[in-house]
Structure formats: structure tokens, C-alpha cells
């Protein structure tokens, strides 16, 4: 049977991260000693009080449909979070709870972009953004950056990329895959241009709380009412509360956009899982004392990995200021990133994600959301691999 696959679906690139990940998992299952640097999720457990709130919701029979954009209690808790932490006033009606931050991103793109529209995406990018733009019929316009600017887009680059068809600029700080963090001044400069040109900003702030070396996060929405009117913030519970499997994310948007997203969500997924939402309320309103402990642990691993990577001939790595990734430059090694990662996995049983997956072939993504012992072992092997190539 010759099945028709829609142009929309056929245009998507298969996920390289998932391919590497499934190969690594298969090797592990076969009993091989694989070290994984591929993880895009914290290695810590969800804090107990959050799990308890979810268990209680289940025990209480909170297992039915909820309003499709989330329970009022959670939308209020999210609005309170934006007020408390970001100085941003949103009504609960401007907050939409979705099935993960990824779903929030997709909703935003679907609600604002269409055929012929352009979406500006700085590279290295989170690999789903261009595919989401394509799913909406829009055209991804990639701005390349490098480690020379800590992977940050300059105002001149953004200005040059904007055309009359530009609908959306995607800003991710702290960044996945690079861990770089824009300073408040840099964020404002980019925001100013979008306000001037009438371009919407999708600001992905899911790593807001994962910062090192005194780095500061300031939302682009917070610089003026005009900035706020041009911004949709996407966020979620996956990273700072280690709730990746819960599938719970949220966004805050100008009222008409929130309304459009509410309509899309009500006809596609309906509400995010009812009892997961109760966990979300506990995450936002309960104690946050897990976070300093996690950050201290991440910071230790980051420093070790950054120093070790820079000690390997042919590899150079700028230090990250946020999230849990490093993005070392391998251009001196003489292998394309996909080849590098395939051979690294084959020969040394180390799984890393090739930069090409994020639109940056000179690099690898190393996640340090794994134990220090694993990081030591894995980077020793990576060193052996690179030295072997140079012989
Ligand atoms: C992890 C992540 C998300 C959201 O992940 P969910 O699991 O869908 O909540 C969004 N943006 C970036 C850049 C991420 O790394």
C-alpha cells in the first residue's frame, strides 16, 4: 500500500538526538558500559512534595477533564510567579497551561504564523523550533552564531534578518544547546528592535532558574509595556523541578494570542493531565529548597567538564552560564559532528549529541545532567578518542 504522507509531515527532519539516544540505549540494554552525555533532562528526582500533591489528587479522584487551558488554581499560581519573580502582571486568562513547554512553543507558533511567514531562529537552536515553524507552514530563517560571541545574536544580525514577512523571533536564554545567557542589556537591545519593527518574540525561559557565576536572567517582556505586548513567554516544569515526564508547561501571552491558543488547545489536546496540574501547583507554591542543592551540584560538574574539555588537544569550549549543557568546538579535530559522535559511541561507548542537530556542525552538545563520576569517565574516554584520531 502506498500511503500518502502529508507534505507537512514529510517536510520534517528526523530527530538526530533521538537516533543517537536509541542507539546508546540499545547498547546499554545489551550490557555495554555506555556513558551518556545526551540527556536533555535533569538526573535528579522530582521533589517529594510535588509527587505527594499528585498522589493526593489521584487518591481524591481528581481524574476528570479540567478547563482546557488549565485549572484556575494553577493559572493563578503561574500569574503569581510572573509577578513575584519577573515583575510582570498577567491575568490568569493570559496564562495557558499545556502538555509540556514543547507543546507551549508549538501552540505559540501555530497561533501566530502561517504560510509565507518567516520565523527568525538563532543557531545553535533547540532542534524542534525549525520543525515547528515548518509544521505551521512558515519558513525558518536561521541566524548563525559562534563561540566567538558566546553563541549570542547581535542586534545588527537581528536587524539584518528582519523582512516584511518576519512574524516571530525566537529567543532562548539560558540556551539549550549552548548554555549561554544573554545579559539584561543584550536582551533589551534585541527586544527594542522587535518592538520597533513590530515583530513578536517567543521568549523561551524554561532554564530561567539554572544560572551560574552570578549570571542574571531578565525576561524581554519586563523592559516596558511595549516589550510585554510583543512577547509571549514559554516556560515549564521540566527543568527546574525535574518534571520532564509529567508533560506540563505554560505560557503567558497578550490576551488575543492567549485566546487563540486556548481555542487551538481546546480542539487538539484539551487539558494537560489533571493530577499533573496539582503537582504543578505544588511546584510553584511549595518550598524551592531543592534548587540551590541542584545548582551547587551542576556548578561543580560544569567546572570540571569545562576544564577537562579545554585540556584536550583540538577541543575548545567556552564556559556556559546557564542550563546544564556545554557546547565544545571540535572543528580542529577534523571530523564532522555526526561522524564524530557516531565513532565516539562505537569506539569509546560515549553518547554525545552532534552539533549538526542544532544547526552547528563544528560542535557537540555535552549534557552535565549526569553524575560527576560519569562525567570523569566519559571525558577520559573522549580524550582517548580524540588523541587516537591525531595519531
Ligand atoms: C526542555 C525544553 C523545553 C520544554 O520541554 P518540555 O519537556 O516539553 O516541558 C522547551 N525549550 C527548551 C529550550 C528546552 O530545552
PDB file of C-alpha atoms and ligand atoms in Angstrom, residues 40-41 98-105 125-127 129 132 172 174-177 204-207 234-239 243-250 323-325 365, ligand 1:
ATOM      1  CA  UNK A  40      18.186  16.768  27.896  1.00  0.00           C
ATOM      2  CA  UNK A  41      16.743  16.294  31.358  1.00  0.00           C
ATOM      3  CA  UNK A  98      -0.020  22.966  28.136  1.00  0.00           C
ATOM      4  CA  UNK A  99       1.322  19.416  27.836  1.00  0.00           C
ATOM      5  CA  UNK A 100       4.959  20.475  28.239  1.00  0.00           C
ATOM      6  CA  UNK A 101       6.964  23.538  27.310  1.00  0.00           C
ATOM      7  CA  UNK A 102       7.416  21.997  23.873  1.00  0.00           C
ATOM      8  CA  UNK A 103       3.655  21.994  23.408  1.00  0.00           C
ATOM      9  CA  UNK A 104       3.537  25.624  24.561  1.00  0.00           C
ATOM     10  CA  UNK A 105       6.108  26.544  21.880  1.00  0.00           C
ATOM     11  CA  UNK A 125      18.915  26.328  18.207  1.00  0.00           C
ATOM     12  CA  UNK A 126      16.725  23.935  20.139  1.00  0.00           C
ATOM     13  CA  UNK A 127      16.124  21.425  17.379  1.00  0.00           C
ATOM     14  CA  UNK A 129      11.902  25.191  16.598  1.00  0.00           C
ATOM     15  CA  UNK A 132       7.559  23.572  14.373  1.00  0.00           C
ATOM     16  CA  UNK A 172      16.117  31.244  24.249  1.00  0.00           C
ATOM     17  CA  UNK A 174      19.528  30.475  29.092  1.00  0.00           C
ATOM     18  CA  UNK A 175      20.081  28.403  25.961  1.00  0.00           C
ATOM     19  CA  UNK A 176      19.700  24.793  25.081  1.00  0.00           C
ATOM     20  CA  UNK A 177      22.059  23.597  23.497  1.00  0.00           C
ATOM     21  CA  UNK A 204      11.707  30.505  25.893  1.00  0.00           C
ATOM     22  CA  UNK A 205      12.591  30.912  29.560  1.00  0.00           C
ATOM     23  CA  UNK A 206      12.433  27.309  30.703  1.00  0.00           C
ATOM     24  CA  UNK A 207      16.013  27.452  32.068  1.00  0.00           C
ATOM     25  CA  UNK A 234       7.085  29.987  27.262  1.00  0.00           C
ATOM     26  CA  UNK A 235       8.142  28.093  30.339  1.00  0.00           C
ATOM     27  CA  UNK A 236       7.561  24.807  32.083  1.00  0.00           C
ATOM     28  CA  UNK A 237       8.153  22.486  34.981  1.00  0.00           C
ATOM     29  CA  UNK A 238      10.558  20.086  33.264  1.00  0.00           C
ATOM     30  CA  UNK A 239      13.919  21.590  34.112  1.00  0.00           C
ATOM     31  CA  UNK A 243       9.316  17.034  35.817  1.00  0.00           C
ATOM     32  CA  UNK A 244      10.123  16.111  32.204  1.00  0.00           C
ATOM     33  CA  UNK A 245       7.827  13.084  32.159  1.00  0.00           C
ATOM     34  CA  UNK A 246       4.883  14.951  33.640  1.00  0.00           C
ATOM     35  CA  UNK A 247       4.339  16.855  30.386  1.00  0.00           C
ATOM     36  CA  UNK A 248       3.475  20.175  31.945  1.00  0.00           C
ATOM     37  CA  UNK A 249       4.419  23.568  30.548  1.00  0.00           C
ATOM     38  CA  UNK A 250       2.928  27.033  30.406  1.00  0.00           C
ATOM     39  CA  UNK A 323      21.105  25.372  31.821  1.00  0.00           C
ATOM     40  CA  UNK A 324      23.125  22.110  32.034  1.00  0.00           C
ATOM     41  CA  UNK A 325      24.990  21.971  28.745  1.00  0.00           C
ATOM     42  CA  UNK A 365      26.454  19.097  22.975  1.00  0.00           C
TER      43      UNK A 365
HETATM   44  C1  LIG B   1      13.294  21.132  27.705  1.00  0.00           C
HETATM   45  C2  LIG B   1      12.985  22.320  26.881  1.00  0.00           C
HETATM   46  C3  LIG B   1      11.672  22.780  26.677  1.00  0.00           C
HETATM   47  C4  LIG B   1      10.411  22.126  27.190  1.00  0.00           C
HETATM   48  O1  LIG B   1      10.448  20.824  27.476  1.00  0.00           O
HETATM   49  P1  LIG B   1       9.111  20.072  27.952  1.00  0.00           P
HETATM   50  O2  LIG B   1       9.626  18.755  28.411  1.00  0.00           O
HETATM   51  O3  LIG B   1       8.244  19.970  26.760  1.00  0.00           O
HETATM   52  O4  LIG B   1       8.487  20.884  29.036  1.00  0.00           O
HETATM   53  C5  LIG B   1      11.477  23.940  25.961  1.00  0.00           C
HETATM   54  N1  LIG B   1      12.508  24.615  25.447  1.00  0.00           N
HETATM   55  C6  LIG B   1      13.777  24.209  25.600  1.00  0.00           C
HETATM   56  C7  LIG B   1      14.861  25.032  25.013  1.00  0.00           C
HETATM   57  C8  LIG B   1      14.060  23.047  26.307  1.00  0.00           C
HETATM   58  O5  LIG B   1      15.329  22.644  26.433  1.00  0.00           O
END
